[in-house]
Short mmCIF file of C-alpha atoms in Angstrom, two decimals:
data_model
loop_
_atom_site.label_atom_id
_atom_site.label_comp_id
_atom_site.label_asym_id
_atom_site.label_seq_id
_atom_site.Cartn_x
_atom_site.Cartn_y
_atom_site.Cartn_z
CA MET A 20 -156.86 145.22 77.38
CA ARG A 21 -159.05 143.05 79.42
CA LEU A 22 -158.28 141.94 83.09
CA ARG A 23 -158.04 137.95 82.14
CA ASP A 24 -155.21 138.88 79.80
CA HIS A 25 -153.31 140.56 82.51
CA LEU A 26 -153.88 137.16 84.42
CA ASP A 27 -152.32 135.23 81.29
CA PRO A 28 -148.58 134.88 81.58
CA THR A 29 -148.42 133.78 77.96
CA LEU A 30 -150.44 135.86 76.09
CA GLY A 31 -148.69 138.11 73.64
CA TRP A 32 -145.43 137.37 75.42
CA ARG A 33 -143.21 136.85 72.22
CA GLY A 34 -144.54 139.62 70.49
CA SER A 35 -143.85 142.34 73.25
CA SER A 36 -140.95 144.65 73.65
CA ASP A 37 -138.59 144.06 76.78
CA VAL A 38 -140.19 146.83 78.60
CA GLU A 39 -143.65 145.29 78.28
CA LYS A 40 -142.32 142.08 79.21
CA VAL A 41 -140.86 143.74 82.56
CA ARG A 42 -144.00 145.15 82.80
CA THR A 43 -145.99 142.07 82.40
CA TYR A 44 -143.83 140.38 84.48
CA THR A 45 -144.15 142.91 87.54
CA ARG A 46 -147.75 143.07 87.37
CA GLN A 47 -148.20 139.51 87.25
CA SER A 48 -145.84 138.80 90.29
CA PHE A 49 -148.22 141.19 92.45
CA GLN A 50 -151.19 139.70 91.27
CA PHE A 51 -149.76 136.39 91.99
CA ILE A 52 -149.27 137.58 95.58
CA ILE A 53 -152.44 139.04 95.87
CA VAL A 54 -154.49 135.69 94.73
CA ALA A 55 -152.11 133.43 96.80
CA VAL A 56 -152.68 135.59 100.31
CA ALA A 57 -156.31 135.98 99.50
CA VAL A 58 -156.81 132.24 98.89
CA ALA A 59 -154.88 131.69 101.94
CA SER A 60 -157.36 134.13 103.87
CA MET A 61 -160.57 132.91 102.46
CA ALA A 62 -159.59 129.01 103.22
CA ALA A 63 -158.69 130.14 106.87
CA SER A 64 -162.27 131.93 107.13
CA ALA A 65 -164.25 128.99 105.38
CA ARG A 66 -162.83 126.63 107.78
CA ALA A 67 -163.59 128.87 110.89
CA GLY A 68 -166.97 129.01 109.42
CA ASP A 69 -166.93 133.04 109.02
CA ALA A 70 -168.79 133.65 105.77
CA VAL A 71 -168.31 137.49 106.47
CA SER A 72 -164.62 137.37 106.35
CA THR A 73 -164.57 134.76 103.55
CA ALA A 74 -166.76 137.34 101.37
CA ALA A 75 -164.61 140.15 102.51
CA ALA A 76 -161.53 138.34 101.53
CA LEU A 77 -162.49 137.51 98.38
CA VAL A 78 -163.63 141.46 97.54
CA CYS A 79 -160.79 142.92 98.98
CA ALA A 80 -158.51 140.59 96.45
CA VAL A 81 -160.59 141.31 93.65
CA SER A 82 -160.55 144.81 94.38
CA ALA A 83 -156.70 144.74 94.82
CA LEU A 84 -156.17 143.04 91.27
CA VAL A 85 -158.39 145.74 89.79
CA VAL A 86 -156.08 148.62 91.52
CA LEU A 87 -152.98 146.70 89.51
CA HIS A 88 -154.66 146.42 86.90
CA ARG A 89 -155.51 150.25 86.27
CA ILE A 90 -152.17 151.49 87.76
CA PRO A 91 -150.66 153.62 84.37
CA ALA A 92 -147.16 152.09 85.46
CA LEU A 93 -148.31 148.91 85.01
CA GLY A 94 -150.16 149.09 81.85
CA GLY A 95 -153.32 150.84 83.38
CA ALA A 96 -154.88 154.36 81.61
CA SER A 97 -155.20 156.85 84.72
CA THR A 98 -154.38 156.77 88.30
CA ALA A 99 -157.93 158.52 88.76
CA ASP A 100 -159.35 155.34 87.64
CA VAL A 101 -158.05 153.58 91.12
CA ARG A 102 -160.14 155.47 93.43
CA ALA A 103 -163.22 153.52 93.65
CA PRO A 104 -161.73 149.75 93.49
CA LEU A 105 -159.12 151.29 96.49
CA SER A 106 -162.01 152.51 98.46
CA VAL A 107 -163.90 149.13 98.13
CA GLN A 108 -160.60 147.46 98.96
CA ILE A 109 -159.87 149.33 102.22
CA ALA A 110 -163.71 148.70 103.24
CA ALA A 111 -162.96 145.11 102.49
CA ALA A 112 -160.10 145.07 104.58
CA ALA A 113 -161.82 147.13 107.40
CA VAL A 114 -164.23 144.22 107.65
CA LEU A 115 -161.71 141.61 107.77
CA VAL A 116 -159.95 143.40 110.92
CA LEU A 117 -162.81 144.04 112.48
CA VAL A 118 -164.82 140.88 112.15
CA GLY A 119 -161.97 138.22 111.03
CA ALA A 120 -159.44 136.29 113.03
CA ALA A 121 -156.22 137.10 114.24
CA PRO A 122 -154.24 135.94 111.42
CA ASN A 123 -156.29 137.94 108.81
CA LEU A 124 -154.09 141.03 110.13
CA LEU A 125 -151.25 139.55 108.40
CA TRP A 126 -153.13 138.83 105.21
CA VAL A 127 -154.88 142.28 105.25
CA ALA A 128 -151.59 143.90 105.38
CA ILE A 129 -150.33 142.13 102.29
CA LEU A 130 -153.53 142.53 100.32
CA VAL A 131 -153.44 146.46 101.19
CA THR A 132 -149.97 146.77 100.94
CA THR A 133 -149.39 145.67 97.59
CA PRO A 134 -151.23 148.17 95.17
CA ILE A 135 -151.18 150.92 97.73
CA ALA A 136 -147.34 150.68 97.74
CA ALA A 137 -147.29 150.72 93.94
CA LEU A 138 -149.19 154.23 94.15
CA VAL A 139 -147.28 156.06 96.97
CA ASP A 140 -144.27 156.78 98.04
CA LEU A 141 -142.23 154.48 100.27
CA ARG A 142 -142.40 156.90 103.30
CA TRP A 143 -146.00 156.43 103.57
CA SER A 144 -145.71 152.99 103.73
CA LEU A 145 -143.21 153.17 106.32
CA CYS A 146 -145.79 155.28 108.35
CA ALA A 147 -148.19 152.51 107.95
CA ALA A 148 -145.78 150.09 109.19
CA VAL A 149 -145.64 151.94 112.35
CA VAL A 150 -149.14 153.15 112.72
CA ALA A 151 -150.87 149.74 112.10
CA PRO A 152 -148.83 147.77 114.68
CA VAL A 153 -149.87 150.60 117.38
CA VAL A 154 -153.69 150.11 116.15
CA ALA A 155 -153.04 146.09 116.47
CA ALA A 156 -151.55 146.57 119.98
CA VAL A 157 -154.69 148.79 121.20
CA SER A 158 -156.61 145.83 119.62
CA GLY A 159 -155.11 143.17 122.01
CA SER A 160 -152.78 141.61 119.36
CA THR A 161 -149.81 139.80 120.72
CA ALA A 162 -146.18 140.92 120.49
CA LEU A 163 -145.54 138.19 117.84
CA GLU A 164 -148.51 139.37 115.60
CA ILE A 165 -147.49 142.77 116.02
CA THR A 166 -143.90 142.02 114.83
CA LEU A 167 -145.01 140.24 112.07
CA LEU A 168 -147.58 142.60 110.87
CA ALA A 169 -144.91 145.42 110.68
CA PHE A 170 -142.62 143.12 109.09
CA CYS A 171 -145.24 142.06 106.43
CA ILE A 172 -145.91 145.75 105.55
CA VAL A 173 -142.14 147.07 105.57
CA ALA A 174 -141.17 143.99 103.33
CA MET A 175 -144.11 144.15 100.63
CA ALA A 176 -143.63 148.07 100.57
CA THR A 177 -139.93 147.69 99.91
CA THR A 178 -140.20 144.77 97.52
CA VAL A 179 -143.31 146.90 95.27
CA ARG A 180 -141.21 149.99 95.67
CA LEU A 181 -138.04 148.34 94.33
CA SER A 182 -140.20 146.62 91.70
CA MET A 183 -141.56 149.91 90.41
CA TRP A 184 -138.25 151.51 90.27
CA LEU A 185 -136.60 148.68 88.15
CA LEU A 186 -139.69 149.21 85.72
CA ARG A 187 -138.84 152.83 85.67
CA ILE A 188 -135.62 152.85 84.85
CA VAL A 189 -136.04 149.79 82.34
CA THR A 190 -138.48 152.11 80.66
CA GLU A 191 -136.35 155.12 80.67
CA LEU A 192 -133.49 152.93 79.34
CA ALA A 193 -135.84 152.00 76.53
CA THR A 194 -136.90 155.28 75.55
CA THR A 195 -133.24 156.87 75.68
CA ARG A 196 -132.53 153.99 73.29
CA ASP A 197 -135.38 154.66 70.85
CA ALA A 198 -134.19 158.59 70.94
CA ALA A 199 -131.03 157.86 70.35
CA ALA A 200 -131.72 155.69 67.22
CA ALA A 201 -133.93 158.39 65.89
CA LEU A 202 -131.34 160.68 66.19
CA SER A 203 -128.94 158.65 64.53
CA VAL A 204 -131.48 158.21 61.49
CA ALA A 205 -132.16 162.21 61.30
CA GLU A 206 -128.36 162.67 61.44
CA GLU A 207 -127.79 159.82 58.51
CA ARG A 208 -130.43 161.67 56.41
CA LEU A 209 -129.10 164.93 57.05
CA ARG A 210 -125.82 163.75 56.04
CA PHE A 211 -127.01 161.77 52.95
CA SER A 212 -129.09 164.76 51.73
CA ARG A 213 -126.05 166.94 52.11
CA ASP A 214 -124.02 164.41 49.94
CA LEU A 215 -126.66 164.17 47.36
CA HIS A 216 -126.96 168.18 47.23
CA ASP A 217 -123.20 168.26 46.62
CA VAL A 218 -123.15 165.58 44.04
CA VAL A 219 -126.16 166.43 42.19
CA GLY A 220 -126.09 170.29 42.40
CA ARG A 221 -122.34 170.40 40.88
CA ALA A 222 -123.26 167.67 38.21
CA LEU A 223 -126.42 169.92 37.10
CA SER A 224 -124.59 172.79 37.07
CA ALA A 225 -121.56 171.55 34.69
CA ILE A 226 -124.42 170.04 32.44
CA ALA A 227 -126.49 173.55 32.05
CA VAL A 228 -123.47 175.23 31.30
CA LYS A 229 -121.98 173.05 29.01
CA SER A 230 -125.56 172.62 27.41
CA GLU A 231 -125.83 176.51 27.00
CA LEU A 232 -122.18 176.53 25.59
CA ALA A 233 -123.02 173.74 22.92
CA ALA A 234 -126.10 175.30 21.99
CA ALA A 235 -124.85 178.82 21.22
CA LEU A 236 -121.95 176.96 19.03
CA ALA A 237 -124.79 174.96 17.40
CA ARG A 238 -126.63 178.34 16.31
CA ARG A 239 -123.30 179.64 14.97
CA GLY A 240 -122.78 176.39 13.15
CA ASP A 241 -119.46 175.28 15.07
CA ASP A 242 -118.20 171.86 14.81
CA ARG A 243 -117.18 172.25 18.77
CA ALA A 244 -120.86 172.01 19.56
CA ALA A 245 -120.69 168.09 19.10
CA ALA A 246 -117.67 167.92 21.29
CA GLN A 247 -119.45 170.09 24.22
CA MET A 248 -122.31 167.69 24.11
CA ASP A 249 -120.14 164.64 24.29
CA GLU A 250 -118.82 166.11 27.34
CA VAL A 251 -122.26 166.64 28.70
CA ARG A 252 -122.77 163.09 27.95
CA VAL A 253 -119.62 162.10 30.10
CA LEU A 254 -120.67 164.19 32.85
CA ALA A 255 -124.19 162.72 33.04
CA ARG A 256 -122.74 159.47 33.22
CA GLU A 257 -120.16 160.44 36.04
CA SER A 258 -122.92 161.91 38.06
CA MET A 259 -124.94 158.87 37.88
CA THR A 260 -121.82 156.93 38.78
CA ASP A 261 -121.39 159.34 41.75
CA ALA A 262 -125.00 159.16 42.75
CA ARG A 263 -124.84 155.18 42.87
CA GLU A 264 -121.61 155.27 44.77
CA LEU A 265 -122.99 157.81 47.43
CA VAL A 266 -126.06 155.41 48.03
CA ARG A 267 -123.67 152.60 48.50
CA GLY A 268 -121.96 154.92 51.03
CA TYR A 269 -118.48 154.07 49.25
CA ARG A 270 -118.34 158.11 47.57
CA SER A 271 -115.36 159.89 48.15
CA VAL A 272 -113.82 163.30 46.76
CA ASP A 273 -110.41 164.05 45.99
CA VAL A 274 -109.16 167.68 46.01
CA ALA A 275 -106.78 167.80 43.04
CA ALA A 276 -109.46 166.06 40.78
CA GLU A 277 -112.27 168.73 42.03
CA LEU A 278 -109.82 171.38 41.18
CA ARG A 279 -108.98 170.33 37.68
CA GLY A 280 -113.04 169.63 37.44
CA ALA A 281 -113.69 173.06 38.60
CA GLN A 282 -110.81 174.97 36.19
CA SER A 283 -112.50 173.26 33.37
CA LEU A 284 -116.01 173.98 34.15
CA LEU A 285 -115.19 177.42 35.11
CA SER A 286 -113.29 177.65 31.73
CA ALA A 287 -116.14 176.32 29.72
CA ALA A 288 -118.28 179.41 31.38
CA GLY A 289 -115.94 181.97 30.14
CA ILE A 290 -114.81 182.30 33.66
CA ARG A 291 -111.11 183.20 33.60
CA THR A 292 -109.78 181.09 37.01
CA GLU A 293 -106.55 182.18 38.94
CA LEU A 294 -104.72 179.48 41.17
CA THR A 295 -102.52 180.57 44.07
CA GLY A 296 -100.24 177.92 45.71
CA THR A 297 -101.21 174.09 45.26
CA VAL A 298 -103.26 171.49 46.87
CA ALA A 299 -100.02 170.07 48.55
CA ASP A 300 -100.52 172.96 51.07
CA ILE A 301 -103.73 171.60 52.25
CA PRO A 302 -103.09 168.74 54.75
CA GLY A 303 -103.91 165.14 53.99
CA ALA A 304 -106.26 165.12 57.21
CA VAL A 305 -108.38 167.64 55.66
CA ALA A 306 -107.88 167.05 51.85
CA GLU A 307 -111.55 165.44 51.61
CA GLN A 308 -113.11 168.57 53.15
CA ALA A 309 -111.24 171.06 50.93
CA ALA A 310 -112.39 169.13 47.84
CA TRP A 311 -116.02 169.55 49.02
CA VAL A 312 -115.32 173.57 49.57
CA VAL A 313 -113.97 173.59 45.65
CA ARG A 314 -116.89 171.61 44.41
CA GLU A 315 -119.42 173.92 46.40
CA GLY A 316 -117.71 177.13 45.92
CA VAL A 317 -117.87 176.85 42.11
CA THR A 318 -121.18 175.54 41.93
CA ASN A 319 -122.17 178.71 44.16
CA ILE A 320 -120.29 180.85 41.57
CA LEU A 321 -122.14 179.15 38.24
CA ARG A 322 -125.68 179.76 40.38
CA HIS A 323 -125.30 182.92 42.04
CA SER A 324 -123.09 185.06 40.03
CA ARG A 325 -122.27 186.38 36.63
CA ALA A 326 -118.59 186.41 37.28
CA THR A 327 -115.47 186.74 34.83
CA TYR A 328 -112.80 185.92 37.24
CA CYS A 329 -112.28 183.54 40.16
CA ARG A 330 -109.15 183.17 42.27
CA ILE A 331 -108.55 179.99 44.20
CA GLU A 332 -105.89 180.33 46.91
CA PHE A 333 -104.32 177.64 48.68
CA GLY A 334 -102.40 178.15 51.88
CA ASP A 335 -101.36 176.66 54.96
CA ASP A 336 -104.56 175.27 56.67
CA ARG A 337 -106.56 177.82 54.66
CA LEU A 338 -108.17 177.99 51.21
CA ARG A 339 -110.41 180.89 49.85
CA ILE A 340 -112.40 181.17 46.51
CA VAL A 341 -113.16 184.86 45.12
CA ASN A 342 -114.97 185.62 42.45
CA ASP A 343 -116.38 188.57 40.96
CA ARG A 344 -119.89 190.11 39.95
CA PRO A 345 -122.36 188.01 42.60
CA THR A 346 -125.75 188.14 41.59
CA SER A 347 -127.46 188.42 45.08
CA PRO A 348 -124.57 189.16 47.66
CA GLU A 349 -127.13 189.65 50.56
CA ARG A 350 -128.23 185.99 50.10
CA ALA A 351 -124.77 184.25 49.06
CA GLY A 352 -124.23 183.13 52.44
CA ASP A 353 -127.40 181.42 52.67
CA GLY A 354 -128.47 178.11 51.73
CA THR A 355 -128.19 174.22 52.28
CA GLY A 356 -124.81 173.69 50.55
CA LEU A 357 -122.74 176.33 52.46
CA ALA A 358 -124.60 175.01 55.61
CA GLY A 359 -123.53 171.58 54.78
CA LEU A 360 -119.89 172.86 54.14
CA ARG A 361 -119.96 174.32 57.70
CA GLU A 362 -120.70 171.09 59.06
CA ARG A 363 -118.00 169.23 57.49
CA LEU A 364 -115.52 171.58 58.52
CA ALA A 365 -116.75 171.45 61.86
CA ALA A 366 -116.17 167.89 62.01
CA VAL A 367 -112.35 168.40 61.52
CA GLY A 368 -111.98 171.54 63.82
CA GLY A 369 -112.50 174.11 60.85
CA SER A 370 -114.52 177.10 60.15
CA LEU A 371 -115.94 178.79 57.23
CA THR A 372 -116.68 182.55 56.77
CA VAL A 373 -118.25 184.42 53.98
CA GLU A 374 -117.28 187.92 52.78
CA SER A 375 -119.84 189.58 50.43
CA GLY A 376 -120.12 192.80 48.69
CA ALA A 377 -121.48 194.47 45.65
CA ASP A 378 -118.41 193.72 43.52
CA THR A 379 -116.91 190.44 45.23
CA PHE A 380 -117.79 187.18 46.79
CA THR A 381 -115.19 185.41 49.02
CA LEU A 382 -115.55 182.02 50.65
CA ALA A 383 -112.65 181.55 53.25
CA VAL A 384 -112.19 178.56 55.23
CA GLU A 385 -109.71 178.00 57.99
CA PHE A 386 -108.76 174.73 58.82
CA ALA A 387 -107.45 173.53 62.42
CA PRO A 388 -103.57 173.25 62.54
CA THR A 389 -102.67 169.86 62.28
CA THR A 390 -99.21 167.87 62.09
CA THR A 391 -100.35 165.34 59.73
CA SER A 392 -98.24 165.56 56.46
CA PRO A 393 -100.20 167.26 53.74
CA THR A 394 -101.25 165.37 50.39
CA LYS A 395 -99.07 165.04 47.53
CA ASP A 396 -101.50 165.40 44.97
CA THR A 397 -101.06 168.54 42.85
CA PRO A 398 -103.51 170.11 40.40
#
């Protein structure tokens, strides 16, 4: 961005962010002070017929504007870029002090303090507020001039540092807000991918099992193949409905319905199912999480085992799903499905453990104790 762009208070204002507006306001406020003081200094020097002081004031002001333009906090690229213009400004200020009239001390203090205070800590500016009056006293300035000089340095340094502090706070708040928004988006994407995995995974597993059963029946000429394909069609439509509801954010699961679906699916796959307890033993506050456990547990049985037997146990604040003949017990506890279950359970204070062996695989869930009345649904 060119220097004249920084001097235009309306350029790109509507399209700028809040931080950029605060930065522009701060930078242009400093620039206005520099220009106003430079005009006053040049006018006084011109009236006195001091061409050297007039030129020095102009050079000092332009150098100060360049310094402000290059400070990173105010939109510049690098602090290293300010060294040359800052050196020129200090040299021009020295000329003003040496050959200019006494009032130039105040203008020089403002011209030099404004850009330098934006670069250094406040304590260095306060040190300058002590040293400069001493130098002015040695040079023969009056007590009033010395007092005004110290006041101008302290006032400008404090104002500039407070403005820079405010700008830094606004920038940090905006950065924090952006980070929080990005985190929220990431969490929502993770939640959606987890739900999508749970919904589509079970549906595809069920369709695959029933399709294989229908194909086997058809090869034997069994009329039940048509009924199985009808069920596949129903499952496909239900999964499409579930996916639409998931996208809309309205989807919920019911533990009793999931249990009925699990028993039907396991039976179709030729897996004998034993049920211990009832879903009424699960507190209503965690019923939805229990439904997801049933869904994911049965999906894993179909995908990662050659099971012939499955036992689903409901108890007070607990749920266990046990099956035989796991195909890969060393990897059965890995995967996005169980990771998603752990996240769901952690949200309600529950925990999930996996017990895998050569002959059995157990999915055990413990819910946090609750006083919520249990659900009245039954399988």
